[in-house]
mmCIF file of C-alpha atoms in Angstrom:
data_model
loop_
_atom_site.group_PDB
_atom_site.id
_atom_site.type_symbol
_atom_site.label_atom_id
_atom_site.label_comp_id
_atom_site.label_asym_id
_atom_site.label_seq_id
_atom_site.Cartn_x
_atom_site.Cartn_y
_atom_site.Cartn_z
ATOM 1 C CA MET C 1 6.842 1.292 -18.921
ATOM 2 C CA THR C 2 5.877 1.341 -15.252
ATOM 3 C CA ALA C 3 6.869 -1.414 -12.836
ATOM 4 C CA TYR C 4 4.480 -1.924 -9.940
ATOM 5 C CA ILE C 5 5.421 -3.257 -6.517
ATOM 6 C CA ILE C 6 2.400 -4.947 -4.939
ATOM 7 C CA ILE C 7 2.492 -4.633 -1.127
ATOM 8 C CA PRO C 8 -0.549 -6.383 0.398
ATOM 9 C CA GLY C 9 -1.627 -6.393 4.019
ATOM 10 C CA ILE C 10 -1.611 -9.214 6.556
ATOM 11 C CA ASP C 11 -1.847 -12.692 4.966
ATOM 12 C CA GLY C 12 -1.371 -11.219 1.467
ATOM 13 C CA SER C 13 -4.212 -10.433 -0.931
ATOM 14 C CA ASP C 14 -6.421 -13.309 -2.058
ATOM 15 C CA GLY C 15 -7.568 -14.020 -5.614
ATOM 16 C CA ARG C 16 -10.596 -11.688 -5.380
ATOM 17 C CA HIS C 17 -8.615 -8.703 -4.045
ATOM 18 C CA TRP C 18 -8.176 -5.750 -6.420
ATOM 19 C CA GLN C 19 -4.373 -5.871 -5.897
ATOM 20 C CA THR C 20 -4.234 -9.461 -7.149
ATOM 21 C CA LEU C 21 -6.503 -8.671 -10.099
ATOM 22 C CA TRP C 22 -4.297 -5.709 -11.065
ATOM 23 C CA GLU C 23 -1.175 -7.825 -10.648
ATOM 24 C CA ARG C 24 -2.567 -10.472 -13.014
ATOM 25 C CA GLU C 25 -3.407 -7.784 -15.563
ATOM 26 C CA TRP C 26 0.047 -6.193 -15.346
ATOM 27 C CA GLY C 27 1.839 -9.535 -15.671
ATOM 28 C CA PRO C 28 5.636 -9.252 -15.460
ATOM 29 C CA SER C 29 5.372 -5.488 -14.822
ATOM 30 C CA ALA C 30 4.103 -6.298 -11.321
ATOM 31 C CA VAL C 31 6.310 -7.625 -8.518
ATOM 32 C CA ARG C 32 4.618 -8.786 -5.296
ATOM 33 C CA ILE C 33 6.523 -8.688 -2.038
ATOM 34 C CA SER C 34 7.054 -12.063 -0.390
ATOM 35 C CA PRO C 35 7.889 -11.659 3.285
ATOM 36 C CA ALA C 36 8.339 -14.756 5.443
ATOM 37 C CA SER C 37 5.958 -13.287 8.031
ATOM 38 C CA TRP C 38 2.619 -12.897 6.188
ATOM 39 C CA SER C 39 0.444 -13.975 9.150
ATOM 40 C CA THR C 40 2.507 -12.484 11.985
ATOM 41 C CA PRO C 41 3.926 -9.440 10.206
ATOM 42 C CA ASP C 42 7.401 -8.324 11.160
ATOM 43 C CA LEU C 43 8.107 -4.783 9.951
ATOM 44 C CA ASP C 44 11.800 -5.415 9.212
ATOM 45 C CA ASP C 45 10.922 -8.555 7.226
ATOM 46 C CA TRP C 46 8.286 -6.681 5.235
ATOM 47 C CA VAL C 47 10.590 -3.709 4.561
ATOM 48 C CA GLY C 48 13.267 -6.168 3.416
ATOM 49 C CA ALA C 49 10.696 -7.783 1.112
ATOM 50 C CA VAL C 50 9.881 -4.349 -0.349
ATOM 51 C CA GLN C 51 13.608 -3.857 -0.991
ATOM 52 C CA LYS C 52 13.871 -7.196 -2.812
ATOM 53 C CA ALA C 53 10.801 -6.365 -4.895
ATOM 54 C CA TYR C 54 12.225 -2.892 -5.628
ATOM 55 C CA ASP C 55 15.534 -4.392 -6.740
ATOM 56 C CA ASN C 56 13.614 -6.691 -9.087
ATOM 57 C CA ALA C 57 11.204 -4.009 -10.366
ATOM 58 C CA SER C 58 13.884 -1.355 -10.888
ATOM 59 C CA ARG C 59 15.644 -3.617 -13.410
ATOM 60 C CA GLN C 60 12.737 -2.933 -15.773
ATOM 61 C CA ASP C 61 12.778 0.226 -17.853
ATOM 62 C CA GLY C 62 10.646 3.056 -16.564
ATOM 63 C CA GLN C 63 9.374 4.239 -13.216
ATOM 64 C CA VAL C 64 8.574 2.161 -10.145
ATOM 65 C CA VAL C 65 5.267 2.697 -8.331
ATOM 66 C CA LEU C 66 4.339 1.195 -4.963
ATOM 67 C CA ILE C 67 0.793 -0.211 -4.664
ATOM 68 C CA ALA C 68 0.142 -0.793 -0.958
ATOM 69 C CA HIS C 69 -2.889 -1.947 1.022
ATOM 70 C CA SER C 70 -3.495 -1.962 4.777
ATOM 71 C CA LEU C 71 -0.347 -2.919 6.737
ATOM 72 C CA GLY C 72 1.458 -2.761 3.405
ATOM 73 C CA CYS C 73 1.060 1.045 3.569
ATOM 74 C CA TRP C 74 3.261 1.099 6.663
ATOM 75 C CA ALA C 75 5.830 -1.244 5.097
ATOM 76 C CA ALA C 76 5.872 0.969 1.981
ATOM 77 C CA SER C 77 6.213 4.242 3.898
ATOM 78 C CA THR C 78 8.924 2.812 6.169
ATOM 79 C CA TRP C 79 10.854 1.546 3.141
ATOM 80 C CA LEU C 80 10.472 4.916 1.386
ATOM 81 C CA LEU C 81 11.738 6.815 4.421
ATOM 82 C CA ASN C 82 14.754 4.489 4.676
ATOM 83 C CA ASN C 83 15.471 4.695 0.929
ATOM 84 C CA SER C 84 14.665 8.292 0.051
ATOM 85 C CA SER C 85 17.285 8.367 -2.717
ATOM 86 C CA SER C 86 15.771 5.366 -4.550
ATOM 87 C CA PRO C 87 13.766 6.690 -7.499
ATOM 88 C CA VAL C 88 10.062 5.978 -7.068
ATOM 89 C CA GLY C 89 7.369 7.463 -9.298
ATOM 90 C CA GLY C 90 4.665 7.288 -6.659
ATOM 91 C CA ALA C 91 3.086 5.518 -3.715
ATOM 92 C CA PHE C 92 -0.568 4.454 -3.854
ATOM 93 C CA LEU C 93 -1.505 3.828 -0.202
ATOM 94 C CA VAL C 94 -4.945 2.261 0.279
ATOM 95 C CA ALA C 95 -6.685 1.799 3.637
ATOM 96 C CA PRO C 96 -3.781 2.328 6.043
ATOM 97 C CA PRO C 97 -4.785 0.907 9.421
ATOM 98 C CA ASP C 98 -4.494 3.064 12.523
ATOM 99 C CA PRO C 99 -1.838 1.513 14.825
ATOM 100 C CA ALA C 100 -3.496 3.308 17.756
ATOM 101 C CA GLY C 101 -6.985 2.136 16.776
ATOM 102 C CA LEU C 102 -8.956 -0.442 18.736
ATOM 103 C CA ALA C 103 -9.194 -2.859 15.773
ATOM 104 C CA PHE C 104 -5.446 -2.853 14.995
ATOM 105 C CA PRO C 105 -4.030 -6.414 15.183
ATOM 106 C CA ARG C 106 -1.537 -5.559 17.954
ATOM 107 C CA GLN C 107 -0.616 -9.143 18.832
ATOM 108 C CA ALA C 108 -0.118 -10.323 15.259
ATOM 109 C CA ALA C 109 1.608 -7.124 14.066
ATOM 110 C CA SER C 110 3.358 -5.887 17.197
ATOM 111 C CA THR C 111 6.370 -4.498 15.278
ATOM 112 C CA PHE C 112 4.019 -2.170 13.377
ATOM 113 C CA THR C 113 2.607 -0.449 16.474
ATOM 114 C CA ASP C 114 5.296 2.249 16.660
ATOM 115 C CA VAL C 115 5.211 3.387 13.024
ATOM 116 C CA SER C 116 4.589 7.044 12.308
ATOM 117 C CA ALA C 117 3.676 8.964 9.199
ATOM 118 C CA GLN C 118 6.443 11.321 8.030
ATOM 119 C CA PRO C 119 6.872 13.233 4.744
ATOM 120 C CA LEU C 120 7.452 10.813 1.868
ATOM 121 C CA PRO C 121 10.132 11.426 -0.777
ATOM 122 C CA CYS C 122 7.779 10.812 -3.738
ATOM 123 C CA PRO C 123 4.290 11.743 -4.876
ATOM 124 C CA ALA C 124 1.730 9.775 -2.879
ATOM 125 C CA LEU C 125 -2.019 9.283 -2.708
ATOM 126 C CA VAL C 126 -3.791 7.892 0.355
ATOM 127 C CA VAL C 127 -7.203 6.349 -0.240
ATOM 128 C CA GLY C 128 -9.503 5.909 2.737
ATOM 129 C CA SER C 129 -13.000 4.522 3.155
ATOM 130 C CA ALA C 130 -15.895 6.181 4.943
ATOM 131 C CA ASP C 131 -16.486 3.022 7.005
ATOM 132 C CA ASP C 132 -13.095 1.309 7.311
ATOM 133 C CA PRO C 133 -13.154 -0.657 10.590
ATOM 134 C CA TYR C 134 -9.370 -0.223 10.920
ATOM 135 C CA CYS C 135 -9.122 3.538 10.409
ATOM 136 C CA THR C 136 -11.488 6.493 10.590
ATOM 137 C CA PRO C 137 -11.605 8.861 7.608
ATOM 138 C CA GLU C 138 -10.224 11.631 9.826
ATOM 139 C CA THR C 139 -7.234 9.532 10.874
ATOM 140 C CA ALA C 140 -6.558 8.438 7.275
ATOM 141 C CA ALA C 141 -6.639 12.106 6.221
ATOM 142 C CA ALA C 142 -4.223 12.951 9.051
ATOM 143 C CA PHE C 143 -1.832 10.211 7.875
ATOM 144 C CA ALA C 144 -2.018 11.654 4.353
ATOM 145 C CA ALA C 145 -1.207 15.131 5.666
ATOM 146 C CA ARG C 146 1.809 13.857 7.629
ATOM 147 C CA TRP C 147 2.976 11.827 4.605
ATOM 148 C CA GLU C 148 2.494 15.041 2.520
ATOM 149 C CA ALA C 149 0.259 12.989 0.246
ATOM 150 C CA ARG C 150 -2.997 13.749 -1.485
ATOM 151 C CA PHE C 151 -6.053 12.207 0.184
ATOM 152 C CA HIS C 152 -9.123 10.700 -1.431
ATOM 153 C CA LEU C 153 -12.088 9.401 0.527
ATOM 154 C CA VAL C 154 -14.151 6.747 -1.234
ATOM 155 C CA GLY C 155 -17.667 5.918 -0.103
ATOM 156 C CA ALA C 156 -18.572 3.098 2.239
ATOM 157 C CA CYS C 157 -16.119 0.444 0.995
ATOM 158 C CA GLY C 158 -15.099 -1.113 4.303
ATOM 159 C CA HIS C 159 -11.400 -1.961 4.356
ATOM 160 C CA ILE C 160 -11.211 -1.696 0.529
ATOM 161 C CA ASN C 161 -10.368 -5.400 0.284
ATOM 162 C CA SER C 162 -11.933 -8.618 -1.033
ATOM 163 C CA ALA C 163 -14.848 -8.323 1.382
ATOM 164 C CA SER C 164 -15.640 -4.957 -0.245
ATOM 165 C CA ASP C 165 -16.421 -6.861 -3.481
ATOM 166 C CA LEU C 166 -14.810 -4.213 -5.706
ATOM 167 C CA GLY C 167 -13.660 -6.581 -8.450
ATOM 168 C CA SER C 168 -10.841 -4.939 -10.402
ATOM 169 C CA TRP C 169 -11.812 -1.607 -8.777
ATOM 170 C CA GLN C 170 -12.013 0.723 -11.749
ATOM 171 C CA HIS C 171 -12.274 3.810 -9.520
ATOM 172 C CA GLY C 172 -8.997 2.800 -7.872
ATOM 173 C CA ARG C 173 -7.345 2.522 -11.290
ATOM 174 C CA GLU C 174 -8.500 6.048 -12.106
ATOM 175 C CA LEU C 175 -7.040 7.270 -8.804
ATOM 176 C CA LEU C 176 -3.765 5.463 -9.519
ATOM 177 C CA ASN C 177 -3.643 7.070 -12.973
ATOM 178 C CA SER C 178 -4.158 10.511 -11.397
ATOM 179 C CA LEU C 179 -1.089 9.813 -9.236
ATOM 180 C CA THR C 180 1.198 8.528 -11.977
ATOM 181 C CA GLN C 181 0.185 11.038 -14.695
ATOM 182 C CA HIS C 182 1.375 14.097 -12.748
#
C-alpha cells in the first residue's frame, strides 16, 4: 500500500482543491502536513511538518509518495534534499511558484525566496500549467530539469488549484500513476 504525504501551498488546500479530494479518497493512507505557519509560511516550519508527516506515513506498510502543490513543492524538495536517505517512492510536484517571479508572495513567504532546485533523490514529476500566474511553463520546465524530474505541461489550468475548478482532477491521477508505476 502507498502512503501519501499531502503538502499544500500557502493557507493549505480548501475543500474544493484536488489535493483535499484525493486525501478524502485515500483516507488513512494520506497524511497532510500541519505547519504552524500556513498563512506566513516559514520554510523550516514547513520542512519540519513534512518530517512529522513522513514519520507518520512511513509507519504504514509500503512506499511513501509526496504530493505537493505550489509552495509545498519547495517544502517537499527541501525536505528531500535534507533527507536523501529516507526512502520515498516519488515526488509529485504541481505548480511550483517561481521565487524570482513578480507574483511570488515575497512578504508572506520570505524564507522561501532563496530556495533552489537541485537533483532530487527519488523519481519526481513536475506538472506545470500553460497560464500559471506564479510560474511560466519555461521556468517550471527548468525547475524540473534541475530537480532531474520529468515534466508535464497541462493546458490552461491557472495555478492548478481550486480556482481551476478541476474537481478530483482525473488527469492528475493518471500523471501520479505514471510516476508511481515505474
